[in-house]
Amino acid sequence: MNAFALTEDQIAIRDMAQEFAAETLAPHAMRWDEEKHFPVEEMRAAAALGMGGIYIQDDVGGSGLTRLDAALIFEALSTGCPTVAAYISIHNMCAWMIDRYGSDEQRRRLLPKLCTMEHLASYCLTEPGAGSDAAALKTKAALDGDHYVLDGQKQFISGAGVSDIYVVMARTGEAGPGGISTIVVEKDTPGLSFGANEKKMGWNAQPTRAVIFENCRVPVANRLGPEGIGFKIAMAGLDGGRLNIGACSIGGAQGALDKAIAYAKERKAFGSAIADFQALQFKLADMATELEAARTLLWRAAAALDAKTPDATKLCAMAKRIATDTGFEVANDALQIHGGYGYLADYGIEKIVRDLRVHQILEGTNEVMRMIVARGLVGRAKGN
Ligand SMILES: Cc1cc2nc3c(=O)[nH]c(=O)nc-3n(C[C@H](O)[C@H](O)[C@H](O)COP(=O)(O)OP(=O)(O)OC[C@H]3O[C@@H](n4cnc5c(N)ncnc54)[C@H](O)[C@@H]3O)c2cc1C
């Protein structure tokens, strides 16, 4: 890509994901939300098209694509269902952590089934007492011979209970980020259990549960990289994760904007289509402009992450905040344009608003995104 145009390959990748979203996700998205159904078979169909290991190396079944390609894919998938797209993005983030930091043996053992999504993955960082301050996590992994014994609890884990692979950040050493290691825990390990599926505002097509470790013995061979670099692995995963979640917001909002434009052309008030009113036209123009600005920054951040530039983390944080704030605002404006009908489930708009709201909270809240950006401007704030 030059700075302003996609290549033919990128357009083909985006179109493929868009077609999949329109045919396989969109027709069922509202029912999945209502029934709280996690569409595993449909996600495996996405993986068969290369979307289970988008930026995973191809020797283990990955697609070997770039972060920018991934952003195009997640935006397109999200036009069908932001919740399913977002889970696939978390799965990809976990697979990448194994690809990047795992040994050859770990990569060959774990990644082929993750790339096909025969196995699903969950990212386990947050704890009841450690969300934004993730480095304060307390889940303990005590060394005992050639095993770690895990005790503690993770909170709000997407996919938990269904996923086969749990990428867990646990404390193997001193307090703070330097005492954290990343350990892969497989689903049937004794001592691993799950809380109830949380009742939530949106993201209903994927489960969210606590993950509980009680005397849970995991082979040392499942640790990614050396002891003590787990926080670094977790944050590196989130750079890309934040781009993907931002892309999911843009895709969901684009879907809502498209619906709003179509609705405004049809809906009559005061003797004409509401799209004829300039106040509404200006609203649509602002929505489209702000979405395009967010998309442009997101693509720039993706290109920086691909190029591993020193400012990539900062750009990913900037892009995540803008994309998720803008995405929510645009979806909410699209609801307003639908009037009372926007508030009804049948029109599909209120679901998008509910789904996109959480993107401002997870993978680092948008306040945490500001902290990351501000650190580069004025240094760390007191206590952070
Ligand atoms: C549906 C859902 C799915 C999730 N999936 C996962 C998952 O798969 N894996 C996972 O590990 N986690 C997951 N999370 C957890 C999510 O990442 C956390 O909720 C998030 O990081 C915030 O942590 P917290 O909820 O503990 O809020 P807190 O950290 O308690 O924050 C509360 C408020 O204080 C603000 N705040 C905190 N510190 C500061 C500061 N220094 N300056 C300014 N403001 C501050 C926050 O921005 C926020 O507004 C999920 C959450 C939800 C809701």
Coordinates of C-alpha atoms and ligand atoms in Angstrom, one line a residue:
M1 CA 0.0 0.0 0.0
N2 CA 1.2 3.5 -0.6
A3 CA 0.0 6.0 2.1
F4 CA -3.5 6.4 0.6
A5 CA -4.4 3.4 -1.5
L6 CA -5.0 -0.3 -0.9
T7 CA -3.3 -2.9 -3.2
E8 CA -5.4 -5.2 -5.4
D9 CA -4.6 -8.0 -2.9
Q10 CA -5.9 -6.0 0.0
I11 CA -9.1 -5.1 -1.8
A12 CA -9.6 -8.8 -2.6
I13 CA -9.0 -9.7 1.1
R14 CA -11.4 -7.1 2.3
D15 CA -14.1 -8.1 -0.3
M16 CA -13.7 -11.7 0.8
A17 CA -14.3 -10.8 4.4
Q18 CA -17.2 -8.5 3.5
E19 CA -18.9 -11.2 1.5
F20 CA -18.5 -13.7 4.4
A21 CA -19.9 -11.1 6.8
A22 CA -22.9 -10.4 4.6
E23 CA -23.7 -14.1 3.9
T24 CA -22.7 -15.9 7.0
L25 CA -22.9 -13.4 9.9
A26 CA -25.4 -10.7 9.2
P27 CA -28.4 -12.9 8.6
H28 CA -28.1 -14.5 12.0
A29 CA -26.5 -11.7 14.1
M30 CA -29.7 -10.5 15.8
R31 CA -30.8 -14.1 16.7
W32 CA -27.3 -15.0 18.1
D33 CA -27.5 -11.8 20.3
E34 CA -31.0 -12.7 21.5
E35 CA -30.2 -16.4 22.1
K36 CA -26.7 -15.7 23.4
H37 CA -25.4 -18.2 20.9
F38 CA -21.6 -18.4 20.3
P39 CA -21.4 -19.4 16.6
V40 CA -18.4 -21.7 16.6
E41 CA -19.1 -23.4 13.3
E42 CA -19.4 -20.1 11.5
M43 CA -16.1 -19.0 13.0
R44 CA -14.5 -22.2 11.7
A45 CA -15.9 -21.3 8.3
A46 CA -14.1 -18.0 8.6
A47 CA -10.9 -19.8 9.6
A48 CA -11.2 -22.0 6.5
L49 CA -10.9 -18.7 4.6
G50 CA -7.7 -17.8 6.5
M51 CA -9.2 -15.6 9.2
G52 CA -8.2 -17.9 12.2
G53 CA -4.5 -17.1 12.0
I54 CA -4.4 -13.9 9.9
Y55 CA -0.9 -12.7 10.9
I56 CA 0.4 -16.1 11.9
Q57 CA 3.4 -17.5 10.0
D58 CA 2.4 -19.9 7.2
D59 CA 4.5 -22.9 8.4
V60 CA 1.9 -23.7 11.1
G61 CA -1.1 -22.9 9.0
G62 CA -1.3 -19.1 9.4
S63 CA -2.1 -16.7 6.6
G64 CA 1.1 -14.7 7.0
L65 CA -0.8 -11.4 6.3
T66 CA 0.0 -7.9 7.8
R67 CA -1.7 -5.9 10.5
L68 CA -3.2 -3.7 7.9
D69 CA -4.7 -6.7 6.2
A70 CA -6.1 -7.7 9.6
A71 CA -7.6 -4.3 10.1
L72 CA -9.4 -4.6 6.7
I73 CA -10.7 -8.0 7.7
F74 CA -12.0 -7.0 11.1
E75 CA -13.7 -3.9 9.8
A76 CA -15.4 -6.0 7.1
L77 CA -16.4 -8.9 9.5
S78 CA -17.8 -6.4 11.9
T79 CA -20.3 -5.1 9.3
G80 CA -21.9 -8.5 9.8
C81 CA -21.6 -8.8 13.5
P82 CA -19.2 -6.8 15.7
T83 CA -19.3 -9.4 18.5
V84 CA -18.3 -12.4 16.4
A85 CA -15.6 -10.3 14.7
A86 CA -14.3 -9.1 18.0
Y87 CA -14.0 -12.7 19.4
I88 CA -12.1 -13.7 16.2
S89 CA -9.8 -10.8 16.9
I90 CA -9.1 -12.0 20.4
H91 CA -8.4 -15.5 19.1
N92 CA -6.0 -14.1 16.6
M93 CA -4.2 -12.0 19.3
C94 CA -3.6 -15.2 21.4
A95 CA -2.4 -17.1 18.4
W96 CA 0.1 -14.4 17.6
M97 CA 1.4 -14.4 21.2
I98 CA 2.2 -18.1 20.8
D99 CA 3.6 -17.6 17.3
R100 CA 5.9 -14.7 18.3
Y101 CA 7.0 -15.8 21.8
G102 CA 6.5 -19.6 21.7
S103 CA 9.2 -22.2 21.0
D104 CA 9.2 -24.2 17.8
E105 CA 7.7 -27.1 19.7
Q106 CA 4.9 -24.9 21.2
R107 CA 4.2 -23.3 17.8
R108 CA 3.9 -26.7 16.1
R109 CA 1.9 -28.2 18.9
L110 CA -0.6 -25.4 19.4
L111 CA -0.9 -23.2 16.3
P112 CA -2.2 -25.5 13.5
K113 CA -5.5 -26.2 15.4
L114 CA -5.8 -22.5 16.4
C115 CA -5.4 -21.4 12.8
T116 CA -8.3 -23.7 11.7
M117 CA -10.2 -22.7 14.9
E118 CA -10.7 -26.3 15.7
H119 CA -9.3 -25.0 19.0
L120 CA -10.4 -21.6 20.2
A121 CA -8.2 -19.3 22.4
S122 CA -8.8 -16.9 25.3
Y123 CA -6.7 -14.1 26.6
C124 CA -6.5 -14.1 30.4
L125 CA -5.0 -10.9 31.9
T126 CA -7.8 -9.1 33.9
E127 CA -8.5 -10.1 37.5
P128 CA -11.1 -9.0 40.0
G129 CA -8.6 -6.6 41.7
A130 CA -6.5 -5.8 38.6
G131 CA -8.1 -4.3 35.5
S132 CA -6.5 -1.1 34.2
D133 CA -3.6 -1.8 36.7
A134 CA -3.0 -5.2 35.1
A135 CA 0.6 -5.4 36.4
A136 CA -1.0 -5.7 39.9
L137 CA -2.3 -9.2 39.0
K138 CA -2.1 -11.8 41.8
T139 CA -2.8 -15.2 40.1
K140 CA 0.2 -17.2 41.3
A141 CA 2.1 -19.8 39.4
A142 CA 4.4 -21.6 41.9
L143 CA 7.2 -23.7 40.5
D144 CA 7.0 -27.4 41.6
G145 CA 9.4 -29.6 39.7
D146 CA 8.6 -29.5 36.0
H147 CA 5.1 -28.0 36.7
Y148 CA 3.7 -24.7 37.7
V149 CA 0.8 -24.8 40.2
L150 CA -1.7 -22.0 39.4
D151 CA -4.0 -20.5 42.0
G152 CA -6.2 -17.4 41.5
Q153 CA -8.9 -16.0 39.3
K154 CA -9.2 -14.1 36.0
Q155 CA -12.3 -12.0 35.4
F156 CA -14.3 -11.1 32.2
I157 CA -12.6 -13.6 30.0
S158 CA -14.0 -13.7 26.5
G159 CA -14.7 -17.2 25.2
A160 CA -14.0 -18.8 28.6
G161 CA -15.7 -22.1 29.1
V162 CA -15.7 -22.8 25.4
S163 CA -12.1 -22.0 24.5
D164 CA -9.6 -24.8 24.4
I165 CA -6.5 -22.7 25.0
Y166 CA -6.0 -20.1 27.8
V167 CA -3.1 -17.7 27.4
V168 CA -2.7 -16.8 31.1
M169 CA -0.6 -14.0 32.6
A170 CA 0.4 -15.2 36.1
R171 CA 2.9 -14.2 38.8
T172 CA 6.0 -16.3 39.0
G173 CA 8.2 -13.7 40.7
E174 CA 8.3 -10.4 42.5
A175 CA 5.5 -7.8 42.6
G176 CA 5.0 -5.6 39.5
P177 CA 5.4 -6.3 35.8
G178 CA 8.8 -8.0 36.0
G179 CA 7.3 -10.9 38.1
I180 CA 4.8 -12.0 35.5
S181 CA 5.1 -14.9 33.1
T182 CA 2.8 -16.1 30.3
I183 CA 1.6 -19.7 30.6
V184 CA -0.7 -21.7 28.2
V185 CA -3.3 -23.7 30.1
E186 CA -5.3 -26.3 28.2
K187 CA -9.0 -26.7 28.8
D188 CA -9.1 -30.1 30.4
T189 CA -6.4 -29.4 33.0
P190 CA -7.6 -30.4 36.5
G191 CA -8.0 -27.4 38.7
L192 CA -9.3 -25.2 35.9
S193 CA -12.9 -24.1 36.1
F194 CA -15.2 -21.3 35.0
G195 CA -17.8 -18.9 36.4
A196 CA -21.3 -18.4 35.1
N197 CA -21.7 -16.7 31.7
E198 CA -22.0 -13.0 32.6
K199 CA -25.3 -11.2 31.7
K200 CA -24.2 -8.1 29.8
M201 CA -25.3 -5.1 27.8
G202 CA -23.9 -6.3 24.5
W203 CA -21.4 -8.8 23.0
N204 CA -24.0 -11.5 23.7
A205 CA -22.9 -13.8 20.9
Q206 CA -19.8 -14.6 22.9
P207 CA -19.5 -15.9 26.5
T208 CA -17.7 -13.9 29.2
R209 CA -16.8 -15.8 32.3
A210 CA -14.4 -15.9 35.2
V211 CA -11.5 -18.4 34.9
I212 CA -10.6 -20.0 38.1
F213 CA -7.4 -21.8 39.0
E214 CA -7.3 -24.0 42.1
N215 CA -4.1 -26.1 42.5
C216 CA -4.0 -26.2 38.7
R217 CA -0.8 -28.0 37.5
V218 CA 0.5 -26.9 34.2
P219 CA 3.8 -28.2 32.6
V220 CA 6.6 -25.7 32.6
A221 CA 6.9 -26.6 28.9
N222 CA 3.7 -24.5 28.4
R223 CA 5.4 -21.2 29.4
L224 CA 5.9 -18.8 26.5
G225 CA 9.5 -17.4 26.6
P226 CA 11.5 -17.0 29.7
E227 CA 10.1 -16.2 33.2
G228 CA 9.4 -12.5 33.8
I229 CA 8.5 -11.4 30.3
G230 CA 4.8 -12.1 30.6
F231 CA 3.7 -8.5 31.0
K232 CA 5.7 -7.6 27.9
I233 CA 4.1 -10.4 25.9
A234 CA 0.6 -9.3 27.1
M235 CA 1.2 -5.7 26.1
A236 CA 2.7 -6.7 22.7
G237 CA -0.4 -8.8 22.0
L238 CA -2.6 -5.8 22.9
D239 CA -0.9 -3.4 20.4
G240 CA -2.4 -5.5 17.6
G241 CA -5.5 -6.4 19.6
R242 CA -6.3 -2.7 20.0
L243 CA -6.1 -2.1 16.2
N244 CA -8.4 -5.1 15.7
I245 CA -11.0 -3.9 18.2
G246 CA -10.7 -0.4 16.7
A247 CA -11.4 -1.9 13.3
C248 CA -14.4 -3.8 14.7
S249 CA -15.8 -0.4 15.9
I250 CA -15.3 1.2 12.5
G251 CA -17.0 -1.7 10.7
G252 CA -19.9 -1.8 13.1
A253 CA -20.4 2.0 12.8
Q254 CA -20.1 1.8 9.0
G255 CA -22.9 -0.7 9.0
A256 CA -25.0 1.6 11.2
L257 CA -24.2 4.6 9.0
D258 CA -25.2 2.7 5.8
K259 CA -28.5 1.7 7.5
A260 CA -29.1 5.3 8.6
I261 CA -28.5 6.7 5.0
A262 CA -30.9 4.1 3.5
Y263 CA -33.5 4.9 6.2
A264 CA -33.2 8.6 5.9
K265 CA -33.9 8.4 2.1
E266 CA -37.1 6.4 2.8
R267 CA -38.5 8.0 6.0
K268 CA -40.9 10.8 5.3
A269 CA -41.6 13.8 7.7
F270 CA -43.0 17.3 7.0
G271 CA -43.8 16.3 3.4
S272 CA -40.3 15.1 2.3
A273 CA -37.7 12.4 3.0
I274 CA -35.8 13.2 6.2
A275 CA -32.6 12.9 4.1
D276 CA -33.7 16.2 2.4
F277 CA -33.3 18.2 5.6
Q278 CA -29.9 19.9 5.7
A279 CA -29.5 19.4 9.4
L280 CA -29.7 15.6 8.8
Q281 CA -27.4 15.8 5.8
F282 CA -24.8 17.6 7.9
K283 CA -25.1 15.0 10.6
L284 CA -24.5 12.2 8.0
A285 CA -21.6 14.2 6.5
D286 CA -20.0 14.5 10.0
M287 CA -20.5 10.8 10.7
A288 CA -18.9 9.8 7.4
T289 CA -16.0 12.3 7.9
E290 CA -15.2 11.2 11.5
L291 CA -15.3 7.6 10.6
E292 CA -12.9 8.1 7.7
A293 CA -10.5 10.1 10.0
A294 CA -10.6 7.3 12.5
R295 CA -10.0 4.7 9.7
T296 CA -7.1 6.7 8.4
L297 CA -5.3 6.8 11.8
L298 CA -6.0 3.1 12.3
W299 CA -4.4 2.2 9.0
R300 CA -1.4 4.4 9.8
A301 CA -1.0 2.7 13.2
A302 CA -1.3 -0.7 11.5
A303 CA 1.4 0.2 9.1
A304 CA 3.6 1.4 12.0
L305 CA 3.1 -1.9 13.8
D306 CA 3.9 -3.8 10.6
A307 CA 7.1 -1.7 10.3
K308 CA 7.8 -2.1 14.0
T309 CA 8.5 1.6 14.3
P310 CA 9.3 3.0 17.9
D311 CA 6.0 4.9 18.0
A312 CA 3.9 1.9 17.1
T313 CA 2.5 1.4 20.6
K314 CA 1.6 5.0 21.0
L315 CA -0.1 5.1 17.5
C316 CA -2.1 1.9 18.3
A317 CA -3.3 3.5 21.6
M318 CA -4.3 6.7 19.7
A319 CA -6.1 4.7 17.0
K320 CA -7.9 2.5 19.5
R321 CA -9.3 5.5 21.4
I322 CA -10.4 7.4 18.3
A323 CA -11.8 4.4 16.5
T324 CA -13.8 3.1 19.5
D325 CA -15.1 6.5 20.6
T326 CA -16.0 7.5 17.0
G327 CA -17.5 4.1 16.3
F328 CA -19.8 4.4 19.3
E329 CA -20.8 8.0 18.6
V330 CA -21.6 7.2 14.9
A331 CA -23.6 4.2 15.8
N332 CA -25.5 6.2 18.4
D333 CA -26.2 9.0 15.9
A334 CA -27.4 6.3 13.4
L335 CA -29.9 5.2 16.1
Q336 CA -31.1 8.8 16.5
I337 CA -31.7 9.1 12.8
H338 CA -33.9 6.1 13.0
G339 CA -36.1 7.9 15.6
G340 CA -38.1 5.6 17.8
Y341 CA -37.6 2.7 15.4
G342 CA -33.8 2.8 16.1
Y343 CA -34.6 1.9 19.7
L344 CA -36.5 -1.3 18.6
A345 CA -34.5 -4.5 18.3
D346 CA -35.9 -5.3 14.8
Y347 CA -33.9 -2.5 13.1
G348 CA -30.5 -3.9 14.2
I349 CA -29.2 -0.5 15.3
E350 CA -29.5 -0.8 19.0
K351 CA -27.6 -4.0 18.9
I352 CA -24.7 -2.3 17.2
V353 CA -24.7 0.5 19.8
R354 CA -24.7 -2.1 22.7
D355 CA -21.9 -4.1 21.0
L356 CA -19.6 -1.1 20.3
R357 CA -20.0 0.4 23.8
V358 CA -17.7 -2.2 25.4
H359 CA -14.9 -1.5 22.9
Q360 CA -14.3 1.8 24.8
I361 CA -13.6 -0.3 27.9
L362 CA -11.7 -3.4 27.0
E363 CA -8.2 -4.1 25.7
G364 CA -7.3 -1.1 27.9
T365 CA -10.0 1.5 28.6
N366 CA -9.8 4.7 26.6
E367 CA -8.5 6.5 29.7
V368 CA -5.6 4.0 29.7
M369 CA -5.1 4.8 26.0
R370 CA -4.7 8.4 27.0
M371 CA -2.2 7.4 29.7
I372 CA -0.1 5.6 27.1
V373 CA -0.1 8.6 24.8
A374 CA 0.6 11.1 27.6
R375 CA 3.6 9.1 28.9
G376 CA 5.3 9.9 25.6
L377 CA 4.5 13.6 26.1
V378 CA 5.1 14.3 29.7
G379 CA 6.4 11.1 31.3
R380 CA 4.5 8.8 33.7
A381 CA 1.8 10.2 35.9
K382 CA 2.1 9.7 39.6
G383 CA 1.1 6.1 40.5
N384 CA 1.0 4.9 36.9
Ligands
LIG1 C1 -17.4 -7.9 27.9 C2 -15.9 -7.8 28.3 C3 -15.0 -8.7 27.8 C4 -13.7 -8.7 28.3 N1 -12.8 -9.6 27.8 C5 -11.6 -9.7 28.4 C6 -10.7 -10.8 28.0 O1 -11.0 -11.6 27.2 N2 -9.5 -10.9 28.7 C7 -9.1 -10.0 29.7 O2 -8.0 -10.1 30.2 N3 -9.9 -9.0 30.0 C8 -11.2 -8.8 29.4 N4 -12.0 -7.8 29.8 C9 -11.6 -6.9 30.9 C10 -11.3 -5.5 30.4 O3 -10.1 -5.4 29.7 C11 -11.3 -4.6 31.7 O4 -12.7 -4.5 32.1 C12 -10.7 -3.3 31.5 O5 -9.3 -3.4 31.3 C13 -10.9 -2.3 32.7 O6 -10.6 -2.9 33.9 P1 -11.7 -2.8 35.1 O7 -13.0 -3.3 34.5 O8 -11.1 -3.5 36.3 O9 -11.8 -1.3 35.4 P2 -10.9 -0.4 36.4 O10 -9.5 -0.7 36.1 O11 -11.4 -0.6 37.8 O12 -11.3 1.1 35.9 C14 -12.5 1.8 36.4 C15 -12.4 3.1 35.7 O13 -11.3 3.9 36.2 C16 -10.6 4.3 35.1 N5 -9.1 4.4 35.5 C17 -8.4 3.4 36.1 N6 -7.1 3.8 36.3 C18 -7.1 5.1 35.8 C19 -6.0 6.1 35.7 N7 -4.8 5.8 36.2 N8 -6.3 7.3 35.2 C20 -7.6 7.5 34.8 N9 -8.6 6.7 34.8 C21 -8.3 5.4 35.3 C22 -10.8 3.4 34.0 O14 -10.5 3.9 32.7 C23 -12.3 3.1 34.2 O15 -13.1 4.1 33.6 C24 -13.3 -7.8 29.3 C25 -14.3 -6.9 29.8 C26 -15.6 -6.9 29.3 C27 -16.6 -5.9 29.9

